XYZ file of N, CA and C in Angstrom:
561
model
N -21.011 2.502 0.953
C -20.709 3.739 1.576
C -21.777 4.032 2.614
N -22.993 3.848 2.211
C -24.089 4.200 3.132
C -24.068 3.348 4.423
N -23.760 2.040 4.232
C -23.634 1.175 5.353
C -22.403 1.631 6.305
N -21.420 1.970 5.722
C -20.260 2.358 6.370
C -20.497 3.720 7.083
N -21.246 4.549 6.601
C -21.630 5.842 7.251
C -22.517 5.543 8.381
N -23.536 4.628 8.140
C -24.457 4.331 9.261
C -23.817 3.684 10.385
N -22.910 2.770 10.189
C -22.290 2.049 11.280
C -21.052 2.700 11.912
N -20.629 3.838 11.282
C -19.693 4.614 11.862
C -18.188 4.310 11.384
N -18.066 3.350 10.517
C -16.713 3.012 9.976
C -16.192 3.992 9.027
N -17.168 4.859 8.442
C -16.715 5.826 7.557
C -17.232 7.202 8.099
N -16.345 8.028 8.489
C -16.844 9.219 9.150
C -17.178 10.328 8.104
N -18.071 11.161 8.498
C -18.490 12.242 7.498
C -17.310 13.079 7.095
N -16.346 13.278 7.975
C -15.200 14.117 7.523
C -14.307 13.433 6.474
N -14.188 12.109 6.607
C -13.402 11.280 5.691
C -14.157 11.253 4.356
N -15.416 11.034 4.356
C -16.226 11.087 3.138
C -16.145 12.401 2.388
N -16.368 13.576 3.149
C -16.234 14.959 2.593
C -14.777 15.135 1.996
N -13.702 14.730 2.703
C -12.308 14.921 2.328
C -12.238 14.129 0.984
N -12.632 12.920 0.945
C -12.433 12.088 -0.280
C -13.217 12.598 -1.387
N -14.419 13.089 -1.240
C -15.244 13.645 -2.273
C -14.573 15.076 -2.817
N -14.050 15.710 -1.887
C -13.427 17.004 -2.206
C -12.285 16.787 -3.112
N -11.501 15.748 -2.772
C -10.224 15.490 -3.539
C -10.600 15.076 -4.958
N -11.577 14.118 -5.123
C -12.109 13.604 -6.383
C -12.597 14.774 -7.204
N -13.505 15.608 -6.656
C -14.018 16.671 -7.412
C -12.968 17.753 -7.737
N -12.025 17.951 -6.974
C -10.989 18.958 -7.328
C -10.102 18.468 -8.383
N -9.881 17.188 -8.388
C -9.085 16.513 -9.538
C -9.858 16.582 -10.787
N -11.120 16.354 -10.760
C -11.956 16.306 -11.895
C -12.044 17.685 -12.529
N -12.222 18.689 -11.704
C -12.185 20.110 -12.191
C -10.937 20.452 -12.854
N -9.775 20.166 -12.281
C -8.427 20.436 -12.779
C -8.162 19.756 -14.205
N -8.740 18.508 -14.219
C -8.504 17.799 -15.455
C -9.635 18.048 -16.564
N -10.527 18.728 -16.244
C -11.638 18.934 -17.187
C -11.285 19.585 -18.492
N -10.207 20.499 -18.419
C -9.856 21.065 -19.720
C -8.798 20.225 -20.551
N -8.264 19.241 -19.977
C -7.299 18.384 -20.712
C -8.037 17.461 -21.632
N -7.346 17.239 -22.819
C -8.047 16.375 -23.741
C -7.952 14.925 -23.180
N -9.026 14.127 -23.381
C -9.002 12.696 -23.051
C -8.116 11.985 -24.007
N -7.365 10.992 -23.403
C -6.414 10.248 -24.238
C -7.258 9.292 -25.148
N -6.712 8.891 -26.286
C -7.340 7.947 -27.124
C -7.474 6.644 -26.458
N -8.491 5.842 -26.560
C -8.691 4.595 -25.847
C -7.466 3.652 -26.016
N -6.722 3.761 -27.249
C -5.565 2.916 -27.408
C -4.445 3.251 -26.540
N -4.465 4.478 -25.908
C -3.389 4.975 -25.130
C -3.423 4.275 -23.708
N -4.687 3.989 -23.305
C -4.888 3.392 -21.929
C -4.296 1.962 -21.979
N -3.404 1.794 -20.969
C -2.844 0.549 -20.860
C -1.499 0.389 -21.752
N -1.138 1.414 -22.409
C 0.057 1.378 -23.282
C 1.319 1.253 -22.331
N 2.401 0.988 -22.927
C 3.683 0.911 -22.330
C 3.935 2.221 -21.556
N 3.680 3.303 -22.106
C 3.941 4.605 -21.443
C 3.098 4.733 -20.161
N 1.874 4.343 -20.286
C 0.879 4.402 -19.109
C 1.295 3.517 -18.008
N 1.682 2.221 -18.423
C 2.187 1.278 -17.389
C 3.419 1.667 -16.672
N 4.410 2.262 -17.402
C 5.680 2.841 -16.831
C 5.288 4.032 -15.916
N 4.409 4.802 -16.218
C 4.068 5.900 -15.416
C 3.407 5.440 -14.013
N 2.483 4.446 -14.265
C 1.806 3.901 -13.053
C 2.932 3.198 -12.134
N 3.917 2.540 -12.701
C 4.912 1.976 -11.938
C 5.743 2.848 -11.182
N 6.066 4.099 -11.802
C 6.951 5.008 -11.177
C 6.069 5.723 -10.082
N 4.774 5.927 -10.259
C 3.981 6.509 -9.135
C 3.810 5.561 -7.990
N 3.593 4.304 -8.356
C 3.472 3.298 -7.196
C 4.729 3.203 -6.416
N 5.901 3.174 -7.043
C 7.187 3.135 -6.431
C 7.394 4.364 -5.624
N 7.040 5.499 -6.009
C 7.253 6.763 -5.295
C 6.349 6.882 -4.041
N 5.182 6.149 -4.110
C 4.266 6.257 -3.044
C 4.478 5.432 -1.854
N 5.271 4.266 -1.910
C 5.492 3.278 -0.866
C 6.116 4.108 0.282
N 5.436 4.023 1.517
C 5.809 4.587 2.708
C 6.054 3.588 3.794
N 7.263 3.776 4.453
C 7.546 2.958 5.573
C 7.319 3.783 6.936
N 6.531 3.252 7.731
C 6.176 3.905 8.992
C 6.981 3.362 10.136
N 7.569 2.240 10.107
C 8.208 1.525 11.173
C 9.248 0.444 10.577
N 10.435 0.371 11.106
C 11.330 -0.666 10.595
C 12.587 -0.087 10.069
N 13.507 -0.938 9.715
C 14.755 -0.607 9.213
C 14.698 -0.294 7.657
N 14.983 0.966 7.293
C 14.766 1.263 5.957
C 15.704 0.586 4.989
N 15.299 0.107 3.811
C 16.092 -0.492 2.897
C 16.566 -1.951 3.224
N 16.089 -2.519 4.260
C 16.521 -3.882 4.636
C 15.643 -4.910 4.032
N 16.326 -5.861 3.273
C 15.541 -6.934 2.579
C 15.208 -7.963 3.625
N 14.092 -8.637 3.301
C 13.733 -9.761 4.034
C 14.611 -10.812 3.613
N 15.362 -11.514 4.605
C 16.254 -12.623 4.303
C 15.545 -13.970 4.455
N 15.763 -14.903 3.664
C 15.088 -16.148 3.787
C 13.770 -16.173 3.174
N 12.986 -17.311 3.297
C 11.740 -17.411 2.774
C 10.730 -16.480 3.251
N 9.650 -16.244 2.435
C 8.656 -15.215 2.747
C 7.327 -15.893 2.770
N 6.434 -15.622 3.729
C 5.053 -16.110 3.650
C 4.139 -14.868 3.505
N 3.261 -14.941 2.418
C 2.350 -13.764 2.305
C 1.030 -14.132 2.651
N 0.377 -13.390 3.562
C -0.971 -13.574 4.192
C -1.782 -12.283 3.824
N -3.094 -12.389 3.903
C -3.931 -11.205 3.561
C -5.243 -11.407 4.422
N -5.860 -10.256 4.661
C -7.093 -10.282 5.253
C -8.166 -10.802 4.254
N -9.344 -11.121 4.678
C -10.366 -11.835 3.768
C -10.720 -11.072 2.622
N -10.884 -11.742 1.388
C -11.229 -11.116 0.275
C -9.984 -10.487 -0.542
N -8.796 -10.748 -0.266
C -7.681 -10.068 -0.820
C -6.753 -11.092 -1.456
N -7.252 -12.293 -1.918
C -6.470 -13.352 -2.413
C -5.865 -12.990 -3.690
N -6.499 -12.296 -4.647
C -5.922 -11.956 -5.957
C -4.634 -11.031 -5.691
N -4.865 -10.067 -4.725
C -3.697 -9.173 -4.436
C -2.519 -9.985 -3.799
N -2.791 -10.717 -2.788
C -1.880 -11.732 -2.328
C -1.179 -12.437 -3.314
N -1.826 -13.094 -4.225
C -1.173 -13.859 -5.355
C -0.352 -12.982 -6.260
N -0.788 -11.709 -6.514
C 0.035 -10.701 -7.270
C 1.356 -10.514 -6.533
N 1.322 -10.209 -5.195
C 2.614 -9.995 -4.611
C 3.486 -11.165 -4.560
N 2.934 -12.329 -4.386
C 3.727 -13.622 -4.463
C 4.413 -13.750 -5.793
N 3.739 -13.379 -6.946
C 4.357 -13.438 -8.239
C 5.503 -12.458 -8.378
N 5.181 -11.277 -7.874
C 6.206 -10.165 -8.025
C 7.354 -10.512 -7.103
N 7.261 -11.102 -5.924
C 8.323 -11.421 -5.107
C 9.210 -12.583 -5.754
N 8.513 -13.530 -6.351
C 9.226 -14.682 -7.020
C 9.911 -14.045 -8.311
N 9.461 -13.159 -8.998
C 10.037 -12.614 -10.139
C 11.417 -11.828 -9.746
N 11.427 -11.441 -8.485
C 12.639 -10.680 -7.929
C 13.503 -11.776 -7.248
N 13.276 -13.062 -7.338
C 14.164 -14.039 -6.844
C 13.949 -14.390 -5.378
N 12.896 -14.030 -4.800
C 12.471 -14.271 -3.501
C 11.893 -15.785 -3.396
N 12.212 -16.519 -2.318
C 11.563 -17.720 -2.080
C 10.329 -17.485 -1.259
N 9.090 -17.849 -1.802
C 7.870 -17.687 -1.121
C 7.367 -19.057 -0.825
N 6.953 -19.192 0.494
C 6.512 -20.569 0.977
C 5.068 -20.317 1.596
N 4.334 -21.391 1.592
C 2.934 -21.280 2.150
C 3.032 -21.004 3.669
N 3.913 -21.590 4.370
C 4.001 -21.222 5.820
C 5.420 -21.461 6.327
N 5.765 -20.790 7.392
C 7.128 -20.873 8.016
C 8.067 -19.829 7.601
N 7.812 -18.904 6.710
C 8.685 -17.927 6.298
C 8.405 -16.550 7.027
N 9.061 -15.583 6.781
C 8.942 -14.334 7.337
C 7.527 -13.849 6.825
N 6.650 -13.509 7.798
C 5.375 -13.253 7.410
C 5.040 -11.818 7.107
N 4.480 -11.643 5.822
C 4.113 -10.268 5.244
C 2.613 -10.345 5.223
N 1.944 -9.566 5.964
C 0.408 -9.509 5.953
C -0.133 -8.219 5.216
N -1.112 -8.470 4.322
C -1.667 -7.359 3.613
C -3.116 -7.061 4.187
N -3.443 -5.755 4.416
C -4.723 -5.490 4.805
C -5.124 -4.240 3.883
N -6.435 -3.960 3.769
C -6.889 -2.896 2.802
C -8.025 -2.093 3.428
N -8.691 -1.398 2.491
C -9.714 -0.355 2.943
C -10.836 -1.305 3.580
N -11.331 -0.682 4.640
C -12.415 -1.275 5.420
C -11.862 -2.269 6.457
N -10.685 -2.572 6.482
C -10.096 -3.562 7.465
C -9.917 -2.819 8.739
N -9.889 -3.483 9.842
C -9.726 -2.840 11.163
C -8.600 -3.659 11.864
N -8.535 -3.432 13.208
C -7.438 -4.152 14.049
C -7.779 -5.585 14.041
N -8.962 -6.058 13.937
C -9.236 -7.425 14.003
C -8.741 -8.180 12.789
N -8.387 -7.443 11.682
C -7.984 -8.076 10.406
C -6.405 -8.050 10.374
N -5.706 -7.543 11.380
C -4.331 -7.647 11.500
C -3.717 -9.006 11.860
N -2.594 -9.296 11.739
C -2.056 -10.481 12.176
C -0.972 -10.236 13.191
N -1.090 -10.722 14.414
C -0.167 -10.391 15.471
C 1.154 -10.975 15.231
N 1.302 -12.061 14.447
C 2.663 -12.504 14.297
C 3.254 -12.203 12.952
N 2.724 -11.149 12.317
C 3.314 -10.683 10.997
C 4.588 -9.901 11.321
N 5.763 -10.183 10.522
C 6.978 -9.303 10.697
C 6.731 -8.058 9.950
N 5.853 -8.043 8.907
C 5.586 -6.935 8.020
C 4.082 -6.730 7.814
N 3.483 -5.623 8.206
C 2.144 -5.463 7.844
C 2.067 -4.293 6.789
N 1.248 -4.535 5.689
C 1.207 -3.627 4.596
C -0.220 -3.091 4.464
N -0.375 -1.832 4.550
C -1.724 -1.176 4.334
C -1.922 -0.847 2.904
N -2.891 -1.414 2.221
C -3.188 -0.984 0.842
C -4.352 -0.019 0.901
N -4.354 1.015 0.271
C -5.423 2.097 0.419
C -4.970 3.047 1.611
N -5.912 3.263 2.531
C -5.550 4.199 3.615
C -4.655 3.479 4.680
N -3.737 4.200 5.314
C -2.809 3.518 6.245
C -3.374 3.597 7.692
N -4.593 4.054 8.012
C -4.965 4.270 9.311
C -4.920 2.976 10.198
N -5.244 1.878 9.612
C -5.197 0.536 10.379
C -3.861 0.262 10.966
N -2.773 0.839 10.345
C -1.444 0.637 10.930
C -1.270 1.063 12.272
N -2.056 2.079 12.797
C -1.955 2.526 14.165
C -2.139 1.478 15.134
N -2.860 0.461 14.835
C -3.190 -0.719 15.726
C -2.156 -1.862 15.397
N -1.373 -1.842 14.386
C -0.440 -2.951 14.040
C 0.726 -3.027 14.985
N 1.145 -4.208 15.293
C 2.356 -4.404 16.189
C 3.453 -4.891 15.469
N 3.454 -5.118 14.135
C 4.511 -5.704 13.337
C 5.808 -4.687 13.535
N 7.030 -5.382 13.541
C 8.224 -4.426 13.513
C 8.293 -3.544 12.367
N 7.766 -4.015 11.153
C 7.844 -3.228 9.994
C 6.425 -2.860 9.425
N 6.151 -1.719 9.182
C 4.794 -1.307 8.812
C 5.067 -0.402 7.454
N 4.401 -0.868 6.408
C 4.468 -0.245 5.113
C 3.021 0.148 4.622
N 2.967 1.203 3.674
C 1.715 1.518 3.079
C 2.025 1.634 1.492
N 1.010 1.105 0.746
C 1.187 1.184 -0.776
C 0.079 2.085 -1.324
N -0.992 2.370 -0.565
C -2.062 3.225 -1.001
C -2.843 2.613 -2.143
N -2.648 1.438 -2.594
C -3.198 0.748 -3.693
C -2.921 -0.701 -3.686
N -3.824 -1.501 -4.229
C -3.635 -2.893 -4.411
C -3.368 -3.217 -5.879
N -3.012 -2.286 -6.626
C -2.813 -2.523 -8.108
C -1.565 -3.410 -8.240
N -1.449 -3.956 -9.493
C -0.222 -4.788 -9.747
C 1.030 -3.921 -9.678
N 0.912 -2.681 -10.183
C 2.124 -1.770 -10.131
C 2.512 -1.582 -8.575
N 1.558 -1.403 -7.682
C 1.843 -1.289 -6.235
C 2.492 -2.512 -5.665
N 2.025 -3.716 -6.120
C 2.534 -5.064 -5.567
C 3.969 -5.114 -6.089
N 4.188 -4.719 -7.341
C 5.538 -4.847 -7.882
C 6.556 -3.841 -7.082
N 6.078 -2.611 -6.813
C 6.778 -1.698 -6.025
C 7.187 -2.175 -4.658
N 6.078 -2.872 -4.044
C 6.217 -3.369 -2.716
C 7.161 -4.597 -2.685
N 7.105 -5.383 -3.709
C 8.127 -6.552 -3.791
C 9.624 -6.022 -3.909
N 9.766 -4.908 -4.667
C 11.068 -4.394 -4.762
C 11.573 -3.889 -3.386
N 10.673 -3.242 -2.592
C 11.079 -2.735 -1.244
C 11.345 -4.083 -0.241
N 10.472 -4.926 -0.298
C 10.614 -6.161 0.557
C 11.895 -7.001 0.215
N 12.298 -6.914 -0.967
C 13.580 -7.590 -1.360
C 14.834 -6.798 -1.431
N 14.669 -5.549 -0.858
C 15.821 -4.717 -0.755
C 16.289 -4.019 -2.029
N 15.561 -4.249 -3.115
C 15.882 -3.744 -4.380
C 15.507 -2.194 -4.489
N 14.698 -1.751 -3.544
C 14.317 -0.307 -3.515
C 13.996 0.163 -2.133
N 14.075 1.375 -1.871
C 13.631 1.877 -0.574
C 12.195 2.417 -0.643
N 11.664 2.719 0.430
C 10.309 3.315 0.536
C 10.390 4.853 0.593
N 10.245 5.610 -0.540
C 10.498 7.039 -0.543
C 9.298 7.922 -0.196
N 8.149 7.320 0.015
C 6.960 8.030 0.309
C 6.808 8.547 1.718
N 5.913 9.553 1.774
C 5.487 10.076 3.129
C 3.983 10.011 3.258
N 3.498 9.759 4.354
C 1.991 9.611 4.566
C 1.395 10.999 4.250
N 0.272 10.860 3.501
C -0.570 11.942 3.144
C -1.549 12.357 4.253
N -1.713 11.463 5.244
C -2.603 11.633 6.326
C -1.846 11.268 7.707
N -2.433 11.844 8.752
C -1.782 11.479 10.153
C -2.297 10.036 10.518
N -1.319 9.326 10.878
C -1.676 8.014 11.459
C -1.231 8.100 12.970
N -2.154 8.044 13.949
C -1.797 8.190 15.306
C -0.636 7.332 15.770
N 0.309 7.959 16.374
C 1.386 7.222 16.971
C 2.514 6.818 16.043
N 2.368 7.290 14.758
C 3.431 6.913 13.644
C 3.945 8.164 12.969
N 5.078 8.166 12.564
C 5.609 9.247 11.782
C 5.159 9.289 10.443
N 5.394 10.444 9.640
C 4.982 10.388 8.250
C 5.818 9.449 7.415
N 6.942 9.139 7.884
C 7.899 8.189 7.245
C 9.009 7.801 8.268
N 9.412 6.568 8.317
C 10.540 6.308 9.167
C 11.823 6.325 8.247
N 11.642 6.530 7.023
C 12.825 6.569 6.103
C 13.083 7.899 5.431
N 12.052 8.803 5.413
C 12.198 10.059 4.664
C 12.074 11.199 5.728
N 13.067 12.171 5.698
C 12.900 13.156 6.661
C 11.923 14.142 6.190
N 11.247 14.713 7.174
C 10.271 15.743 6.846
C 11.031 17.116 6.412
N 10.401 17.754 5.450
C 10.971 18.946 4.914
C 11.283 19.900 6.211
N 12.283 20.708 6.232
C 12.564 21.591 7.393
C 12.169 22.988 6.965
């Protein structure tokens, strides 16, 4: 974080906002009893994580609910191979044909990535963590998961295969993009 602050990739405002959110949550949860260690990773916790991940998926551009037809090629920015592999496994579990090259390209980017980490020929660009990098993406379809967890990759695979829609709305402003291209803003 210090390096990112020094080189300007992490603004002071972003750092203060993030720290404020974390501290606010900690204060709110301070009075709740901690779960027993055996509860962590339980079926109930995994189901809750899956529901939250599915509810968070946000589509900024593209046709809502449209499945990718034909084979899919998953690529990712540097250092995201395990997440790429998780998405491939989740897509295959849903019956999608995933190929090394030549399919509809889905490109994953994450925290710290910039415009140079985007793929100009991706049909779908997915931001894991903050969606800000999507402002520079040219893909016809733009999605955000806000996480690279297995639950998020499972929810993403459901959207990509047309088995679910993207019900989320952006919690932050992404220049040039709506809060969602699928969900109407409250009136």
